mmCIF file of C-alpha atoms in Angstrom:
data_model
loop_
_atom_site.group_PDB
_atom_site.id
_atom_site.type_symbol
_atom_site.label_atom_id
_atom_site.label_comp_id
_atom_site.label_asym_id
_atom_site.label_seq_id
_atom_site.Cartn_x
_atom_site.Cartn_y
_atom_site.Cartn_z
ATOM 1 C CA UNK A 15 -37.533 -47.490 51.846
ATOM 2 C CA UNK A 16 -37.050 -51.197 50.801
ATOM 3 C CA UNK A 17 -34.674 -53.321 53.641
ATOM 4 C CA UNK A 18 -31.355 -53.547 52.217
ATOM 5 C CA UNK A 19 -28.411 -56.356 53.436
ATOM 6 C CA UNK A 20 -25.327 -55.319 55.540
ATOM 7 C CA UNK A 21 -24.225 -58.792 54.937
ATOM 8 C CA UNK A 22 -25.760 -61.917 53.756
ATOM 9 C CA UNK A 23 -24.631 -65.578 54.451
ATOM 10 C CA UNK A 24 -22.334 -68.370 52.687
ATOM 11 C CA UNK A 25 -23.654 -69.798 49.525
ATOM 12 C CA UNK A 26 -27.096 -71.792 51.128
ATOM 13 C CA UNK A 27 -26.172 -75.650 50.550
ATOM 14 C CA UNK A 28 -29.966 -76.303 49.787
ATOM 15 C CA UNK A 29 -29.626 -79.921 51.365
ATOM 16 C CA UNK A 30 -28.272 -78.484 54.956
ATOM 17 C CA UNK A 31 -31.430 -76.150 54.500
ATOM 18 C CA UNK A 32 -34.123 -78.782 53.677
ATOM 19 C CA UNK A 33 -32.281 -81.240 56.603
ATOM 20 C CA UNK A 34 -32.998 -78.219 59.529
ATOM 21 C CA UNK A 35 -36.039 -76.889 57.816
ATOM 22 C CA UNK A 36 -37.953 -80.334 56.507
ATOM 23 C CA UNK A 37 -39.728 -80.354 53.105
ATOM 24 C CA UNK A 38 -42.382 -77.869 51.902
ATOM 25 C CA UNK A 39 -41.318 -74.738 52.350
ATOM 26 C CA UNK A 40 -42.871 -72.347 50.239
ATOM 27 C CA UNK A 41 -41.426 -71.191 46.999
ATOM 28 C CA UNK A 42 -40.921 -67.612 47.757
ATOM 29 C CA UNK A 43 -38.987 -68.518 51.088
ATOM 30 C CA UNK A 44 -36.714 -71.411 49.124
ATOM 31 C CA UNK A 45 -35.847 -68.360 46.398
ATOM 32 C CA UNK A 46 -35.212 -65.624 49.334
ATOM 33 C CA UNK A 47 -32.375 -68.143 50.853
ATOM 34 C CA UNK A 48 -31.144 -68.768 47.590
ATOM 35 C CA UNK A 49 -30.635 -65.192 46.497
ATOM 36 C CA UNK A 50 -29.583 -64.477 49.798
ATOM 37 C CA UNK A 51 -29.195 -67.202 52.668
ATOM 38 C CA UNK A 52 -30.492 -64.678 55.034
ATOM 39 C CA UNK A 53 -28.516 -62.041 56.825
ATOM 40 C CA UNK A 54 -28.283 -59.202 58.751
ATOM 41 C CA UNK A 55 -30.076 -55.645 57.492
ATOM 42 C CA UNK A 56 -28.810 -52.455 57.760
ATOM 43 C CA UNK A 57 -31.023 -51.128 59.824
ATOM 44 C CA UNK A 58 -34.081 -52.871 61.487
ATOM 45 C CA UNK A 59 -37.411 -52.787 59.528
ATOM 46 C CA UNK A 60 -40.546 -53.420 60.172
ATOM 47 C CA UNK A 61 -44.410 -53.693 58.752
ATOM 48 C CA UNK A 62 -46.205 -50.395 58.279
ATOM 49 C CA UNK A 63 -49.338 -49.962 60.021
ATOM 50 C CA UNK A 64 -48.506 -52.791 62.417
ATOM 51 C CA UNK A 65 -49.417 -53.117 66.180
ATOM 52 C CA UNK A 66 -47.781 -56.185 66.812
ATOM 53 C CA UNK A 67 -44.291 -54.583 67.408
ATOM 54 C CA UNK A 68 -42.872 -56.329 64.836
ATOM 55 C CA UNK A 69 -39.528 -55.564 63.413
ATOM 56 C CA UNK A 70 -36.654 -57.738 61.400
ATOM 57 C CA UNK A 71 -32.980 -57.187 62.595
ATOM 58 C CA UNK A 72 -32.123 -60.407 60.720
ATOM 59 C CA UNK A 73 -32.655 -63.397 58.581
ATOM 60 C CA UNK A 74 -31.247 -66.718 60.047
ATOM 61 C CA UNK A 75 -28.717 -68.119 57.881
ATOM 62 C CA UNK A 76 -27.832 -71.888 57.370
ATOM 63 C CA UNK A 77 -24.017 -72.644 58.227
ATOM 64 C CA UNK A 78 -23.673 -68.843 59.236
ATOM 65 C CA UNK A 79 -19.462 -68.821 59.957
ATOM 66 C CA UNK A 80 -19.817 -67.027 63.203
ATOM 67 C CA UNK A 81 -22.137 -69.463 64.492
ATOM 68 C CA UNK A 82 -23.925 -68.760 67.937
ATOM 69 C CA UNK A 83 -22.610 -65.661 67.481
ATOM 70 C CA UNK A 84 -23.857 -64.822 64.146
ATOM 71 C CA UNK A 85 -27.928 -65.353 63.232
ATOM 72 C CA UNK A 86 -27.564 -69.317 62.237
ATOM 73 C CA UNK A 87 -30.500 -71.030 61.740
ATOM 74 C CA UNK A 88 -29.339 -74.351 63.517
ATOM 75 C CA UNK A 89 -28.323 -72.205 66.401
ATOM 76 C CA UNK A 90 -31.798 -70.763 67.153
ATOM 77 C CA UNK A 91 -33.607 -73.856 66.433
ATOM 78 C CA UNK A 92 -31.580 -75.801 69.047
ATOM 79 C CA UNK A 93 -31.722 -72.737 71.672
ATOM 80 C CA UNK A 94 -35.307 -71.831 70.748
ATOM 81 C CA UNK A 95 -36.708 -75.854 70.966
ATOM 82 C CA UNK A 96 -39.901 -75.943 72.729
ATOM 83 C CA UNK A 97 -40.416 -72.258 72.898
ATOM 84 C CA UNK A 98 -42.937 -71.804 70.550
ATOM 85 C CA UNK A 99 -45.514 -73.846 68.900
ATOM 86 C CA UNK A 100 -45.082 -76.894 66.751
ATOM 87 C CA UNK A 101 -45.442 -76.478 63.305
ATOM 88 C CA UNK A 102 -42.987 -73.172 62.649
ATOM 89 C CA UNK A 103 -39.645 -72.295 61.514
ATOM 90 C CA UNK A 104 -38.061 -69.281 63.041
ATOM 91 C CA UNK A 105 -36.592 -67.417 59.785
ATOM 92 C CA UNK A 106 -36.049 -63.857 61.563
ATOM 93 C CA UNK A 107 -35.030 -62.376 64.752
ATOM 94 C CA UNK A 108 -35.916 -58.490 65.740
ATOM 95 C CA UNK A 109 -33.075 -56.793 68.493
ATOM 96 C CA UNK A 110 -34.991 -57.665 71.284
ATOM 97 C CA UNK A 111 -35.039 -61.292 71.609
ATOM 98 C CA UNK A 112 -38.092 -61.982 69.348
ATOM 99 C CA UNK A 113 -38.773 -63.993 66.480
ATOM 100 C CA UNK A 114 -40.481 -64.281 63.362
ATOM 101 C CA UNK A 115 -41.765 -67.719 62.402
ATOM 102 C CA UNK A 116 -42.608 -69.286 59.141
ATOM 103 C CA UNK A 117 -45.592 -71.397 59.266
ATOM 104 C CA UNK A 118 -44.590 -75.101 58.199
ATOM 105 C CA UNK A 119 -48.467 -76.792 59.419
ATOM 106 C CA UNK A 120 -49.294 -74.499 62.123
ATOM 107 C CA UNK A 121 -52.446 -72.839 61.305
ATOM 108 C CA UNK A 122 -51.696 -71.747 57.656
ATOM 109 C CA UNK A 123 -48.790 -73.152 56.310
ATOM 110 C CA UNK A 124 -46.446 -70.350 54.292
ATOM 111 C CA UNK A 125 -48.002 -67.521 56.523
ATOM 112 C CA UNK A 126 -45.753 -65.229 58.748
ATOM 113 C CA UNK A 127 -45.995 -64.809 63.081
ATOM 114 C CA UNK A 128 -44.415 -62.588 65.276
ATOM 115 C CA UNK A 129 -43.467 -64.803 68.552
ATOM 116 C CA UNK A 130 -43.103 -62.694 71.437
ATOM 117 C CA UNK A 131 -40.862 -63.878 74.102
ATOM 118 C CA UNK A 132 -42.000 -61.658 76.864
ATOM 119 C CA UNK A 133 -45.102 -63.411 77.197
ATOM 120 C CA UNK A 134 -43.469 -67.063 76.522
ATOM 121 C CA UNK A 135 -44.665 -69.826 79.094
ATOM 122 C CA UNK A 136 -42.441 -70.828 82.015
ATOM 123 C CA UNK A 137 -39.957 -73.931 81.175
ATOM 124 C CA UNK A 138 -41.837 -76.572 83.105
ATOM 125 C CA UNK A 139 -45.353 -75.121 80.168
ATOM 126 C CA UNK A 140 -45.815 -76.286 77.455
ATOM 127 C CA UNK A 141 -45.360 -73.367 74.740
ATOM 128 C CA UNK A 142 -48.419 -70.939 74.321
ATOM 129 C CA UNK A 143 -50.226 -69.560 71.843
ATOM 130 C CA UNK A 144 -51.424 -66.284 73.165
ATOM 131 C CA UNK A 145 -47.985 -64.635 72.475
ATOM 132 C CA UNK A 146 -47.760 -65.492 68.493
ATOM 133 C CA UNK A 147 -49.843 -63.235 65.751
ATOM 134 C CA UNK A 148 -50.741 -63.867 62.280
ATOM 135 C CA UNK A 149 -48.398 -60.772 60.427
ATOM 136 C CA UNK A 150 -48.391 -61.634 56.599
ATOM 137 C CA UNK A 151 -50.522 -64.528 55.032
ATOM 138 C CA UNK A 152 -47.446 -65.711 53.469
ATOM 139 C CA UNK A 153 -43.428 -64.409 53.178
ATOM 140 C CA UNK A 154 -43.564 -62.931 49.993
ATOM 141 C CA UNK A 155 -46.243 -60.509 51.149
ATOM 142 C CA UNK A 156 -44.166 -59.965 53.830
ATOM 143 C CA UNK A 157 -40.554 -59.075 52.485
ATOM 144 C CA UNK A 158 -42.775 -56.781 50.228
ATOM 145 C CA UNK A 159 -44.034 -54.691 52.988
ATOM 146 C CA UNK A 160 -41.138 -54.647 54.841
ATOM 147 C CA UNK A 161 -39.891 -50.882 55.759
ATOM 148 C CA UNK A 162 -37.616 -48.855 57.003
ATOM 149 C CA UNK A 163 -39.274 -45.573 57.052
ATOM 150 C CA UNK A 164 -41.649 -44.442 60.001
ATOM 151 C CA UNK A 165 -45.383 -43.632 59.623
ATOM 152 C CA UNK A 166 -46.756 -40.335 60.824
ATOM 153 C CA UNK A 167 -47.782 -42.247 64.031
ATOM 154 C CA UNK A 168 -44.510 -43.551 64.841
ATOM 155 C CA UNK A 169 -42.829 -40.461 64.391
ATOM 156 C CA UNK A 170 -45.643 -38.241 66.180
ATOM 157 C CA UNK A 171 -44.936 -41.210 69.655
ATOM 158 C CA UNK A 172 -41.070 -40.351 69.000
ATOM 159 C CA UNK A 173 -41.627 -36.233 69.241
ATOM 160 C CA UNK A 174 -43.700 -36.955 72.235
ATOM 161 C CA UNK A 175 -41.430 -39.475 73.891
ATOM 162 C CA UNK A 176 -38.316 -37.103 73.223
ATOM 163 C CA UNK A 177 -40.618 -33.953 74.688
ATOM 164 C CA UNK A 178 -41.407 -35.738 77.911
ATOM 165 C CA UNK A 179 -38.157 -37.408 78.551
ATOM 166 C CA UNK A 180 -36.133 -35.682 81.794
ATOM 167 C CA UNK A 181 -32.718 -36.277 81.991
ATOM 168 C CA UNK A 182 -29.449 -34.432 83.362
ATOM 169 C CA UNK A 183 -27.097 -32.702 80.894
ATOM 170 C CA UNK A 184 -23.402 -32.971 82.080
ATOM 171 C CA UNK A 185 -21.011 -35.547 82.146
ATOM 172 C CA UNK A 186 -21.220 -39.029 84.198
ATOM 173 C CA UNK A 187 -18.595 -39.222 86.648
ATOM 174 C CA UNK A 188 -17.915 -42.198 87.845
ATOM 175 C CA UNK A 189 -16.779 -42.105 91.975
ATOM 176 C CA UNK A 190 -15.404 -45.589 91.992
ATOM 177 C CA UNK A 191 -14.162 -48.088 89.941
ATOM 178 C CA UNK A 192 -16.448 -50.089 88.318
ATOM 179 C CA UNK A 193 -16.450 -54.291 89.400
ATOM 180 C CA UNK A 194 -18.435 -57.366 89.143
ATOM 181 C CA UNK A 195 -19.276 -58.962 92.292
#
């Protein structure tokens, strides 16, 4: 099933974009923003076949109006600064903390990473390179692949996961109140 919007972001102002992204960007990306200015899908998708983990939960917007709050493109590059390598543009987010980069003169400029952020270095490192991976050799190949449906695989680790699960039926009761300390 192609990814479909829940909502998109404000008309792009194409000079905000080029002033947080920097020239070059490839074609395919300029015309996705334009169409769209990124956004937030209705339900998270992700490549088929794909071992990195990857999955989309949303395209960073320029100027998104809930700001911080929302998926804004100045936002994560400010917050994200010096977390991954030189020579990307984080585009995407998953609902884990992860991004997805755009090569701007990393390895392969217009290709697609997934940064994990589990395997970041510490802040006093310099960012590594052992937690990013190669995922589409450029962004139109990967909003075409993009999915929302689940392979035999991933449904097969689901049925298994849900068979060996152990839990408690019954209702949580709570003894005390609940506080922070």
């Amino acid at each position: 099933m192609p990814v479909s919007f829940s909502s998109t972001g404000p008309a792009l102002d194409a000079a905000r974009l080029d002033e947080l992204a920097g020239p070059g960007l490839p074609a395919e990306y300029w015309n996705f923003m334009l169409a769209n200015n990124g956004g937030a899908l209705r339900e998270s998708a992700h490549l088929p076949d794909d071992s990195s983990g990857t999955s989309v939960r949303a395209f960073l917007t320029v100027d998104d109006p809930q700001g911080p709050a929302g998926y804004d493109l100045a936002h994560y590059l400010k917050s994200y600064a010096g977390r991954y390598p030189q020579g990307f543009l984080p585009i995407g987010v998953d609902g884990s903390g992860n991004l997805i980069l755009l090569d701007t003169g990393y390895e392969q400029p217009g290709s697609v990473w997934f940064w994990d952020h589990e395997a970041e270095a510490d802040e006093d490192e310099p960012p590594r390179t052992d937690n990013i991976t190669k995922i589409a050799e450029s962004f139109a190949q990967f909003i075409a692949t993009l999915t929302t449906e689940l392979t035999d695989a991933q449904e097969e680790y689901i049925r298994q996961a849900a068979a060996e699960a152990t839990f408690t039926p019954g209702t949580y009761k709570q003894d005390e109140p609940f506080t922070f300390d």
